Tab-separated table of C-alpha atoms in Angstrom:
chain	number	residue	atom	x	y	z
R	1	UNK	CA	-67.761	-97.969	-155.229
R	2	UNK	CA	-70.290	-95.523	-153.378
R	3	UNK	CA	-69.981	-97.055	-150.228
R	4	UNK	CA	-66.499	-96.505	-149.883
R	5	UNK	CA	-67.496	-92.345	-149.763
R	6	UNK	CA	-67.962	-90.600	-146.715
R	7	UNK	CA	-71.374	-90.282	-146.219
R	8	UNK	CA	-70.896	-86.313	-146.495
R	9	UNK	CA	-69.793	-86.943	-150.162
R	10	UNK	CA	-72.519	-89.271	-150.764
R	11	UNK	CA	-75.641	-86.415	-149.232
R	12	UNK	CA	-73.314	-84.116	-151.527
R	13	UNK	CA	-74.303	-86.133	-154.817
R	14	UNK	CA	-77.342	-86.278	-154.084
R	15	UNK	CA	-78.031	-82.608	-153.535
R	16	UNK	CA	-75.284	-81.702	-156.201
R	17	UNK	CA	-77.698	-83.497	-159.144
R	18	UNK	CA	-81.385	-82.336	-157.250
R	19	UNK	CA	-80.089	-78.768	-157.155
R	20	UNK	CA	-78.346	-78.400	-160.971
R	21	UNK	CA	-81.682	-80.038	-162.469
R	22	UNK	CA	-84.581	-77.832	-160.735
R	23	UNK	CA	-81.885	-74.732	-161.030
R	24	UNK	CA	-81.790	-75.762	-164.990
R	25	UNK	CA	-85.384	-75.487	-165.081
R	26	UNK	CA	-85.132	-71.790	-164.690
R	27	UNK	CA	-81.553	-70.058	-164.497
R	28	UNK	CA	-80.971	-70.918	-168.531
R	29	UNK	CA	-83.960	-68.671	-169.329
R	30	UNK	CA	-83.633	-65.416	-166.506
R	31	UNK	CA	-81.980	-63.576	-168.877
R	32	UNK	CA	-84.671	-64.439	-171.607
R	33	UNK	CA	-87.070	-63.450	-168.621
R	34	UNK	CA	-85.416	-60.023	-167.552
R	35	UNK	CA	-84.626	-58.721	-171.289
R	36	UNK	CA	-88.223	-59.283	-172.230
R	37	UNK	CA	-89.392	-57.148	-168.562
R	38	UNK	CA	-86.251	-54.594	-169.044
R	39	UNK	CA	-85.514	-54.686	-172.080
R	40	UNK	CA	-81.517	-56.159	-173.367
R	41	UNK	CA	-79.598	-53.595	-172.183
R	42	UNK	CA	-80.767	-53.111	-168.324
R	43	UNK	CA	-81.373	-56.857	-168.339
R	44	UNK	CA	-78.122	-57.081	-168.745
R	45	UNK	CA	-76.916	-54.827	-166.219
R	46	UNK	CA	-79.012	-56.361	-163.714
R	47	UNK	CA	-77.295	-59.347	-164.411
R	48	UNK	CA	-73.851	-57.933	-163.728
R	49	UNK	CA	-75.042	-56.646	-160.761
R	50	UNK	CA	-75.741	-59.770	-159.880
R	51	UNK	CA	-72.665	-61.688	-160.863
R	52	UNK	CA	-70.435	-59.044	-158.539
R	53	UNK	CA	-72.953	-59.785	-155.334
R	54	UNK	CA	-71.876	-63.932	-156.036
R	55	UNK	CA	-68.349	-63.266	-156.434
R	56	UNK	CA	-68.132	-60.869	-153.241
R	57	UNK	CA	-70.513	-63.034	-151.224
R	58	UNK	CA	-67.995	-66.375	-151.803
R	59	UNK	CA	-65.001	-64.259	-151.064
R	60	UNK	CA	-66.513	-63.310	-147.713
R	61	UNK	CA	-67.720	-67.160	-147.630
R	62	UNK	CA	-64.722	-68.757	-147.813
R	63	UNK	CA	-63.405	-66.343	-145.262
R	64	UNK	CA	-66.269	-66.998	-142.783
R	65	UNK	CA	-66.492	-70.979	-143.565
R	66	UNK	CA	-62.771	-71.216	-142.322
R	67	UNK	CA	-63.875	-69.598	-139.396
R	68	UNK	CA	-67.240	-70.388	-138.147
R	69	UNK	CA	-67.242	-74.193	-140.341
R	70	UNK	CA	-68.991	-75.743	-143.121
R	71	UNK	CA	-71.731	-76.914	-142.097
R	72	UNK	CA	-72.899	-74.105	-140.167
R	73	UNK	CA	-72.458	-72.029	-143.438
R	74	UNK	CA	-74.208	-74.391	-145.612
R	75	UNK	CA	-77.562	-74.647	-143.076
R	76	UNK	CA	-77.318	-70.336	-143.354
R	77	UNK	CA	-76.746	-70.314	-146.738
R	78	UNK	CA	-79.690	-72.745	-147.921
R	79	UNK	CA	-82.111	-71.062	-145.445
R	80	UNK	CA	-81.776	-67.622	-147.182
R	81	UNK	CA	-81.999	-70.119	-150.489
R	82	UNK	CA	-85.729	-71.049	-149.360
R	83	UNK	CA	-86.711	-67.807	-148.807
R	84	UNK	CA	-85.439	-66.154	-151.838
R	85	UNK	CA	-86.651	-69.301	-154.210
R	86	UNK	CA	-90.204	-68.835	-152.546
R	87	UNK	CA	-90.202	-64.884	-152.869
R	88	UNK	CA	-89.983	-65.715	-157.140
R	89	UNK	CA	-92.882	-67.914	-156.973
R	90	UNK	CA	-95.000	-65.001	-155.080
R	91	UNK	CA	-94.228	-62.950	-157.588
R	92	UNK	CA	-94.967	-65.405	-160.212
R	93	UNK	CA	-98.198	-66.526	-159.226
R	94	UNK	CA	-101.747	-66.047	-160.080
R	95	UNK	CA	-101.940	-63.943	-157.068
R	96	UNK	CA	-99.114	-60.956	-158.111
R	97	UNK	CA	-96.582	-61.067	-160.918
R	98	UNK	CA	-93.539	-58.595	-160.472
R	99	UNK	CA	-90.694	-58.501	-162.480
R	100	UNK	CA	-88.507	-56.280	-160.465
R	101	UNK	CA	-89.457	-58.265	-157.012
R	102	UNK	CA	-88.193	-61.752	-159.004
R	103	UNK	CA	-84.651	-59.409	-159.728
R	104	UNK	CA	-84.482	-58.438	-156.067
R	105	UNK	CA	-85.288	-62.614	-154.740
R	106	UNK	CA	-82.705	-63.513	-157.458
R	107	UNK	CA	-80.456	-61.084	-155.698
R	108	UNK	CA	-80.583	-62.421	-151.958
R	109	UNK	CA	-80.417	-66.261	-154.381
R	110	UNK	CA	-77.223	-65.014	-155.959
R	111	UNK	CA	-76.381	-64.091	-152.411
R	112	UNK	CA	-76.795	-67.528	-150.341
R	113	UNK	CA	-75.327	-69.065	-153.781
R	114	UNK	CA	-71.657	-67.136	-153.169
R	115	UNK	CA	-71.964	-68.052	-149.196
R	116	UNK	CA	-72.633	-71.571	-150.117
R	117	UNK	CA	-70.126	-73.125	-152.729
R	118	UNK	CA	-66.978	-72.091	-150.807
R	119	UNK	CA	-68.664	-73.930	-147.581
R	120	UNK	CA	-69.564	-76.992	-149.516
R	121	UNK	CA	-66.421	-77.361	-151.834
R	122	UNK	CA	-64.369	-77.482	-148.791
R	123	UNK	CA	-66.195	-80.170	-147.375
R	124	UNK	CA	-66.150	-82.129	-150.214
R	125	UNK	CA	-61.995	-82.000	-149.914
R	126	UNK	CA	-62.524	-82.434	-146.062
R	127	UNK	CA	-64.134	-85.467	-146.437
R	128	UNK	CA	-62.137	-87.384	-149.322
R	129	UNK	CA	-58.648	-88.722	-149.756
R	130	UNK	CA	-56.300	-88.516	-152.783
R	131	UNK	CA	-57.427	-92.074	-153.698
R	132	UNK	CA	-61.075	-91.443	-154.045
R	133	UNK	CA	-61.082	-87.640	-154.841
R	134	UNK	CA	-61.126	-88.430	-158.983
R	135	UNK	CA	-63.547	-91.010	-158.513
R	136	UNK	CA	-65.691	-88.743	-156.414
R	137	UNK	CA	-65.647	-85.686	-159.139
R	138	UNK	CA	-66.175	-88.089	-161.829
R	139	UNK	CA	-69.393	-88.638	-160.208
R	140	UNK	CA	-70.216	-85.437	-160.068
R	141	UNK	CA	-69.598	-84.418	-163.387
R	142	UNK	CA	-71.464	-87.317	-164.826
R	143	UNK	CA	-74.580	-86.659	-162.103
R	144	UNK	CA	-73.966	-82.537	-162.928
R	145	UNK	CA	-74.522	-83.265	-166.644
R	146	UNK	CA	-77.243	-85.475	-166.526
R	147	UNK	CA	-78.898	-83.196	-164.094
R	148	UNK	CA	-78.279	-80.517	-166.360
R	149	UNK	CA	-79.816	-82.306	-169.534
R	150	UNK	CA	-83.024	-83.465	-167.184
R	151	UNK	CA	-83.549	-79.523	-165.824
R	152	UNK	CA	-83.030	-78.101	-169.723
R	153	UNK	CA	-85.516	-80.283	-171.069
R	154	UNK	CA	-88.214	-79.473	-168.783
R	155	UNK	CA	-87.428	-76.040	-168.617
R	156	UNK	CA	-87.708	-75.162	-172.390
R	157	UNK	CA	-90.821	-76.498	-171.982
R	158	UNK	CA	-92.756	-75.088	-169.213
R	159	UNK	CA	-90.802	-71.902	-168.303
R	160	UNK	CA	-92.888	-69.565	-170.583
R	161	UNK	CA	-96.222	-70.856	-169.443
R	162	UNK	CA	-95.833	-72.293	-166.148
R	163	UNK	CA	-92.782	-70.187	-164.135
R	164	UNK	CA	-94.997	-70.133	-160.629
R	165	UNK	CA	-94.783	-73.885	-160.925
R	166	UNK	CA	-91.350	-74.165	-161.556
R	167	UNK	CA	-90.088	-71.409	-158.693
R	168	UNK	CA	-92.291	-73.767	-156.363
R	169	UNK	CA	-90.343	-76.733	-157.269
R	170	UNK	CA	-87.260	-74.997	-156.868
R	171	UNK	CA	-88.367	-73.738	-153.127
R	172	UNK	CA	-89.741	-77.761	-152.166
R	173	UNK	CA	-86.155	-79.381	-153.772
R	174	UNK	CA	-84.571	-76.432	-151.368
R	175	UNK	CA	-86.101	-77.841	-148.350
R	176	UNK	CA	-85.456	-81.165	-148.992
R	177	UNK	CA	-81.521	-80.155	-149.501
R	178	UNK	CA	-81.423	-78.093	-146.268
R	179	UNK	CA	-83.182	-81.078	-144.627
R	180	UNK	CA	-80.308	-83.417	-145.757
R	181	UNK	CA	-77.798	-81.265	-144.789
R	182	UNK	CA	-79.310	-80.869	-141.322
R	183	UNK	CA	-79.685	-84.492	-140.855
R	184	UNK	CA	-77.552	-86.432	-142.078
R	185	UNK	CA	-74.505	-84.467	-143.022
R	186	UNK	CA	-71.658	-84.116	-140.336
R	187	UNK	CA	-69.412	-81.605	-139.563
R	188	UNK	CA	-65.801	-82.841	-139.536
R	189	UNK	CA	-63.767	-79.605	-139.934
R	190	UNK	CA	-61.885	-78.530	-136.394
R	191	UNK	CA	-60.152	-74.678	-137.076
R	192	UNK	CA	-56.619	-74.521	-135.297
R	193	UNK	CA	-56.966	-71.938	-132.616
R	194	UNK	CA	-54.087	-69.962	-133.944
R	195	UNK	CA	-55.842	-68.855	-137.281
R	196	UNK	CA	-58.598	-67.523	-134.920
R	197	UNK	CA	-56.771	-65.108	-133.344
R	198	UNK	CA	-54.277	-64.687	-135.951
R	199	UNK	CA	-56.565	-64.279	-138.970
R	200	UNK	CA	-57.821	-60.803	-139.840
R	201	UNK	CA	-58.826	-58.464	-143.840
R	202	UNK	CA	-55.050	-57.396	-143.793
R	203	UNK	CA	-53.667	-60.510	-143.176
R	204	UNK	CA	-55.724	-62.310	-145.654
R	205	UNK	CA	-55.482	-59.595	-148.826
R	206	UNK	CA	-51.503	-59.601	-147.826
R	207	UNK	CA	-51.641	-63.625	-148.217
R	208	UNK	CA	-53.809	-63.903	-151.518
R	209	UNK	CA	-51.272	-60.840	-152.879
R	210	UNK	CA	-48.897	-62.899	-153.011
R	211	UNK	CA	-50.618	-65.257	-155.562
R	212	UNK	CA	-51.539	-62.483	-157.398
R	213	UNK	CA	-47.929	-61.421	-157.791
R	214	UNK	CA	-47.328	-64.505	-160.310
R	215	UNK	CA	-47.513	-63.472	-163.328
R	216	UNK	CA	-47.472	-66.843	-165.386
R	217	UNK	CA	-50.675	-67.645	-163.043
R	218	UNK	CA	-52.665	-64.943	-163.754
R	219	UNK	CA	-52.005	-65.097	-167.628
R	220	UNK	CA	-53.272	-68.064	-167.445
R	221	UNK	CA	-56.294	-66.969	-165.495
R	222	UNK	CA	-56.520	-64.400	-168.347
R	223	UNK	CA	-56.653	-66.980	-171.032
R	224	UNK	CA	-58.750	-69.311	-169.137
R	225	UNK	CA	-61.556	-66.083	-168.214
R	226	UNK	CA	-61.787	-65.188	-171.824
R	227	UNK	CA	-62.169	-68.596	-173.397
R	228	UNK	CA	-64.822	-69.494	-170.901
R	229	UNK	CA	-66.402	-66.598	-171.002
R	230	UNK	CA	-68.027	-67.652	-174.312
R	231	UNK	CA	-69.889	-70.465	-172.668
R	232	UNK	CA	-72.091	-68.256	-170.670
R	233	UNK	CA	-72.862	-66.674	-173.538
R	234	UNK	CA	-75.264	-68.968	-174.625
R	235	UNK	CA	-77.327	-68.138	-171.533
R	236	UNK	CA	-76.880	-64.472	-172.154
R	237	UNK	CA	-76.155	-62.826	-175.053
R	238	UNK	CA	-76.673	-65.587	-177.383
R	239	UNK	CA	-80.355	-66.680	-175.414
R	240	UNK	CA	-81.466	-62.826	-175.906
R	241	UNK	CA	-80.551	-62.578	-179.432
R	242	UNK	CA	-82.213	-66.140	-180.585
R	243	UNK	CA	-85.341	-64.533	-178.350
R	244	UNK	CA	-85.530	-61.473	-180.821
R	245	UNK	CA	-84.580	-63.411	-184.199
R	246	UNK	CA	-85.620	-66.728	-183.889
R	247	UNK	CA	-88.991	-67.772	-186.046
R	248	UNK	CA	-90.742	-70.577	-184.208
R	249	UNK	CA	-90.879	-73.694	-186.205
R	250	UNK	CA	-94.192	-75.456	-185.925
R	251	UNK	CA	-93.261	-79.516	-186.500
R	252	UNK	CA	-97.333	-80.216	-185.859
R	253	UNK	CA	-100.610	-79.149	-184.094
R	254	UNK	CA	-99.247	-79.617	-180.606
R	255	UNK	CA	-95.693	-79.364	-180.635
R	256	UNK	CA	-93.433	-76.469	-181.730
R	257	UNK	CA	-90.006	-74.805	-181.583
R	258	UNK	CA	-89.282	-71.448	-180.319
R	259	UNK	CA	-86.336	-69.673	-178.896
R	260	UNK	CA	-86.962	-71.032	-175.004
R	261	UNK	CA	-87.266	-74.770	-176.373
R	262	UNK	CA	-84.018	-73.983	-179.005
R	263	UNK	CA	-82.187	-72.429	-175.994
R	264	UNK	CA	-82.718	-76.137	-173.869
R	265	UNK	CA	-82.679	-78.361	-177.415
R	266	UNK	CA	-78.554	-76.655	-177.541
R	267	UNK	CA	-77.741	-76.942	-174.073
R	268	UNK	CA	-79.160	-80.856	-173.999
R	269	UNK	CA	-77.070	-81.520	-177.166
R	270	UNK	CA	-73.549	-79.486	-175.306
R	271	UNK	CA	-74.689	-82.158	-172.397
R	272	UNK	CA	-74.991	-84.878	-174.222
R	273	UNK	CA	-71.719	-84.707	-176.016
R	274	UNK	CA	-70.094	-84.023	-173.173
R	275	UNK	CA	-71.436	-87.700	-171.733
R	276	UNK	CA	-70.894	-89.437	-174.819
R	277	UNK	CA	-67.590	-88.419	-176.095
R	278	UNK	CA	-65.688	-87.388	-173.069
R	279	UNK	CA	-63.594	-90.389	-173.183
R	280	UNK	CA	-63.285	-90.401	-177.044
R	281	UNK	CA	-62.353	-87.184	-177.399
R	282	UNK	CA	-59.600	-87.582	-174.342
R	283	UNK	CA	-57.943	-91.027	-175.385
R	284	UNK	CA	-57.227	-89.415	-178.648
R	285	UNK	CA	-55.927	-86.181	-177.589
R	286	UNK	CA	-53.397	-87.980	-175.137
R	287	UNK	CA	-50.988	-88.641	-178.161
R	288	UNK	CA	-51.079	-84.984	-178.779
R	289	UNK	CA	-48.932	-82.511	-177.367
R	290	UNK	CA	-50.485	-79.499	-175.147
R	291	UNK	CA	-49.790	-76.906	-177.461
R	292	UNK	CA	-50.925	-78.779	-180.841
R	293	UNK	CA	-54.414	-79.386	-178.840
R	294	UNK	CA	-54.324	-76.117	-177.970
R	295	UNK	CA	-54.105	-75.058	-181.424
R	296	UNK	CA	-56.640	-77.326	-182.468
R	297	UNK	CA	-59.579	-77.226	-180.172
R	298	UNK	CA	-59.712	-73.418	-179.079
R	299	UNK	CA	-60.423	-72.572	-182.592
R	300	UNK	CA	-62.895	-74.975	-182.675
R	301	UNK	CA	-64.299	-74.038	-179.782
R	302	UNK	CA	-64.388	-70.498	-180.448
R	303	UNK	CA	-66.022	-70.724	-184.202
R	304	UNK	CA	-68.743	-73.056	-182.445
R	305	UNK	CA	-69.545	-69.889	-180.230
R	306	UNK	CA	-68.864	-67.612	-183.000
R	307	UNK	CA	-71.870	-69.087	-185.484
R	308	UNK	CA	-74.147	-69.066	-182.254
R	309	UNK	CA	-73.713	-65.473	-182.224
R	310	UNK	CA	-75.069	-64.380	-185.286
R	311	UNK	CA	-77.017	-67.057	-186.448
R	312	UNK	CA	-81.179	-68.020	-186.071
R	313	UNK	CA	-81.021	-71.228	-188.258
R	314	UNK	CA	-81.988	-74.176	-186.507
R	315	UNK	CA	-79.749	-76.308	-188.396
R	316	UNK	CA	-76.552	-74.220	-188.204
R	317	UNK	CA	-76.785	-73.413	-184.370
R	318	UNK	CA	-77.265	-77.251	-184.074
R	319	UNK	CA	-74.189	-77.696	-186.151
R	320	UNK	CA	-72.098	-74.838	-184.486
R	321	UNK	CA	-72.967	-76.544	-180.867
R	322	UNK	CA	-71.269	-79.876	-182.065
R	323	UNK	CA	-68.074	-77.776	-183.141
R	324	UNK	CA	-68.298	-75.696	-179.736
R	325	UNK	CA	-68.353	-79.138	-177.615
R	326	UNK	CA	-65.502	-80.478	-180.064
R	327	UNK	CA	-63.325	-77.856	-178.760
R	328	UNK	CA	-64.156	-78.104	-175.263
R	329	UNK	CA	-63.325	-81.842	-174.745
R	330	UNK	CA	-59.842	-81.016	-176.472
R	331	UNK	CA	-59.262	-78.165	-174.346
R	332	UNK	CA	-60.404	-78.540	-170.634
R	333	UNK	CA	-58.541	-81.895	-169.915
R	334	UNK	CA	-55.228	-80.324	-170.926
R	335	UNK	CA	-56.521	-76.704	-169.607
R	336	UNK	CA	-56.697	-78.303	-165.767
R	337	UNK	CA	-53.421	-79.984	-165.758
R	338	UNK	CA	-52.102	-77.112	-166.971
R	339	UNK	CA	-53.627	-75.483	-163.726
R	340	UNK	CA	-52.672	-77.908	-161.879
R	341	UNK	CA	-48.554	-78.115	-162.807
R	342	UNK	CA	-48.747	-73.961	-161.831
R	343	UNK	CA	-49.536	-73.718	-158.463
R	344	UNK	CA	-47.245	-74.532	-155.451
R	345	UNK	CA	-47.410	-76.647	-153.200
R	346	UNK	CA	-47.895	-74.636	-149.425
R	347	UNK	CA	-50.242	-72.203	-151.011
R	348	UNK	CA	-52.250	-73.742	-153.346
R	349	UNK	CA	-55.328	-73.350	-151.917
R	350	UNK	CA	-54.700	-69.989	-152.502
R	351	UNK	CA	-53.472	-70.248	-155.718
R	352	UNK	CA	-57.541	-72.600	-156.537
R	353	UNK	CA	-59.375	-70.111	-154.858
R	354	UNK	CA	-58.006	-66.802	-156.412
R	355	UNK	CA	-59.020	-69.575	-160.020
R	356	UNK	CA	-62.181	-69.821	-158.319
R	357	UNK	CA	-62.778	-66.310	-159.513
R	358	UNK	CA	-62.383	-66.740	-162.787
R	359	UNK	CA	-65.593	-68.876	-163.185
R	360	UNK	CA	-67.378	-65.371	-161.945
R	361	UNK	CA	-65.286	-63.197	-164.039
R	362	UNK	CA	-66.495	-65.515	-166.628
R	363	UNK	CA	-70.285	-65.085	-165.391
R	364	UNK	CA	-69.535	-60.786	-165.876
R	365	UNK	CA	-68.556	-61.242	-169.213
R	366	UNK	CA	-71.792	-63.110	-170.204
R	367	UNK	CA	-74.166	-60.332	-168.294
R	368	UNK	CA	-71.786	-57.772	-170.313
R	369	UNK	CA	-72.130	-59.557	-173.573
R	370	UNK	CA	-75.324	-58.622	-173.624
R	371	UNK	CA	-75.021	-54.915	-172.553
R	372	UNK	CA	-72.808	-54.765	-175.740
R	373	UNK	CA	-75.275	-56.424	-177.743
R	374	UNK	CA	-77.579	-54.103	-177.364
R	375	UNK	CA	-75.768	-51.799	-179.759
R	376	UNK	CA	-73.892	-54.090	-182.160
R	377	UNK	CA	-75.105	-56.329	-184.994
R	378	UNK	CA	-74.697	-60.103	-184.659
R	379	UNK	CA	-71.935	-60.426	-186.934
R	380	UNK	CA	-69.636	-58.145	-184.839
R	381	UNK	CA	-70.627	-59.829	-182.027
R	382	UNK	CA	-69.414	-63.253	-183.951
R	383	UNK	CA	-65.930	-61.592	-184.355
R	384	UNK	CA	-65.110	-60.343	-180.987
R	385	UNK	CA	-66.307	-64.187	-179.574
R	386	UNK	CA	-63.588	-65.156	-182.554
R	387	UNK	CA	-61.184	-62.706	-180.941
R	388	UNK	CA	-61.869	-63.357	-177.352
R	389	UNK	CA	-60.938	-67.330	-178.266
R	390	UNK	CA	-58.023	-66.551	-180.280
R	391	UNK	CA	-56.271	-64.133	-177.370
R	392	UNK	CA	-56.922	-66.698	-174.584
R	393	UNK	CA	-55.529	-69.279	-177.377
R	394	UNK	CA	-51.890	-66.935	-177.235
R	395	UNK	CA	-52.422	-66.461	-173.268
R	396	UNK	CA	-52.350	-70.500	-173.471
R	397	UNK	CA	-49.709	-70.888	-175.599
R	398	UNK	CA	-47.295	-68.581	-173.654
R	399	UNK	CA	-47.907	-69.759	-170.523
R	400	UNK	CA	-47.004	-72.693	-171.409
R	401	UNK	CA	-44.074	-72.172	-173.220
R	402	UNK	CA	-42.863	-69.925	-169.889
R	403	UNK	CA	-43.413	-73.238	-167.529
R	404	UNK	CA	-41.482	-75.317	-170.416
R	405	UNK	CA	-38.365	-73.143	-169.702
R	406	UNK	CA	-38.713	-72.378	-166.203
């Protein structure tokens, strides 16, 4: 089945699973990482910071990949990858250790990241045809998962002891990606000469208001921000809290639990039940209406992230994890068709990249979730996660009772 890819989707598998599982090995635990250096509260304005330098970076990335092409922006992009990867091993090393020079490389990183995905997503759709597209993100997800899984594991393992080695892997798996996108990726977009002279700011803000102008669309981006919000929790507010009230379990004389390897043991076990029960989970919910899953697996979902929030128990965060990824193999199947019935026809790559932002948005809430942390006790925290999934529950609902009757 492989072999009938373009070659440019093929390259892209291959870097899509090298890249998640060395960027597993570390990203999970930066937060960890920064609260410990600048304490909760600054860590986690850093990490807003750096979530609003992405999301600007792949607005003016889409923007410039239209214009200049993909591959181009890909080779630029990974370059200032490399250098920024390499700058956090210098200043992880045995040589210098500097917690605010690490912030500033993950910075320029966050940068080339937002430059990047716009560039590479587009090729992707360049590339493929409406026959092969599922088959080619089914792929991916599988590949993204596993990679995920692999990167966790070995992460919650070494990251404490052994970052330098970890940020050197990351810079080496960077080469080889911009190596593979040098040689043996091609470049197949062609820009029409009209959008060159006709494209400008105004234009394009004038174009994407328009999208913004549907109200039944953004709702849904509403509903969709807030529920998936509460998965980056787990790398924010929920990693810093199991960092200050988790007790490390020792299970024997060389092997022990503690709030890096719980962090990687819960997002293995989201993984993993993702891969198993995918298809379980989705032949069963296709006798069920929209709305009834709806009802069913966002509650679910949001009690899973709910427990996470206040709890230190092994057992129970183990437990709430299972309910979490429950609810999100009900939801998300039903959630992108959903997305996928709303947006019109001439502009909907518009209407996907305006979407695009609420992955971001998503990322802001996490850095913010642990800014408000900082100040409230666990438990509160465990209601407004049980709030934030019950309003993008009603966002749901309506929306889809306002397509039903249009």
């Amino acid at each position: 089945m492989l072999h009938s890819l373009h070659r440019n989707i093929r390259i892209r598998l291959i870097i899509s699973f090298l890249s998640v599982c060395v960027s597993n090995m570390v990203f999970p635990f930066m937060a960890m990482y920064f609260a410990q250096a600048f304490g909760p509260a600054l860590a986690g304005i850093l990490l807003l910071m750096n979530v609003i330098i992405s999301a600007s970076a792949s607005f003016v990335g889409g923007y410039l990949s239209d214009h200049f092409g993909r591959k181009p922006m890909m080779i630029i992009a990974q370059a200032i990858e490399i250098a920024a990867f390499a700058g956090m091993a210098l200043a992880n090393s045995g040589w210098w250790v500097s917690s605010v020079f690490t912030f500033l490389m993950m910075v320029v990183q966050n940068l080339s990241s937002g430059l990047m995905h716009p560039a590479e997503e587009a090729m992707l759709i360049d590339v493929s045809t409406e026959e092969n597209r599922r088959l080619m993100y089914s792929i991916n997800y599988w590949s993204t998962n596993f990679g995920m899984a692999a990167g966790a594991v070995i992460g919650g393992f070494f990251f404490g002891s052994y970052r330098f080695a970890l940020f050197l892997v990351l810079t080496i798996s960077s080469i080889i990606v911009l190596s593979l996108i040098i040689l043996c990726m091609t470049e197949v977009y062609q820009r029409p000469e009209s959008s060159i002279k006709g494209a400008s700011p105004f234009s394009i803000l004038s174009h994407y208001s328009k999208v913004v102008a549907d109200r039944v669309f953004i709702l849904f981006c509403i509903g969709n921000l807030l529920v998936l919000s509460l998965e980056f929790q787990t790398t924010n507010y929920i990693a810093v809290h199991l960092e200050k009230s988790f007790k490390t379990i020792t299970l024997n004389h060389w092997l022990s639990l503690d709030s890096y390897t719980m962090i990687s043991w819960m997002r293995i076990e989201n993984t993993l039940l993702v891969v198993i029960l995918a298809l379980i989970i989705a032949k069963w919910t296709k006798r069920c209406s929209a709305p009834s899953v709806f009802l069913i697996g966002l509650p679910i979902y949001s009690l899973g992230y709910a427990i996470q929030a206040f709890s230190n128990q092994w057992a129970l965060l183990t437990f709430a994890v299972f309910f979490a990824s429950i609810g999100e193999l009900m939801y998300v199947p039903v959630s992108q068709s959903l997305i996928a019935s709303l947006t019109k026809a001439k502009t909907r790559a518009s209407y996907m990249a305006i979407y695009g932002f609420v992955f971001q948005g998503s990322k802001l809430f996490g850095a913010i979730g642990i800014i408000i942390g900082a100040f409230l006790p666990p438990v509160i925290m465990a209601l407004l996660f049980l709030l934030a999934g019950l309003v993008g529950l009603c966002c749901y609902l309506k929306v889809y009772r306002q397509k039903s009757q249009a």
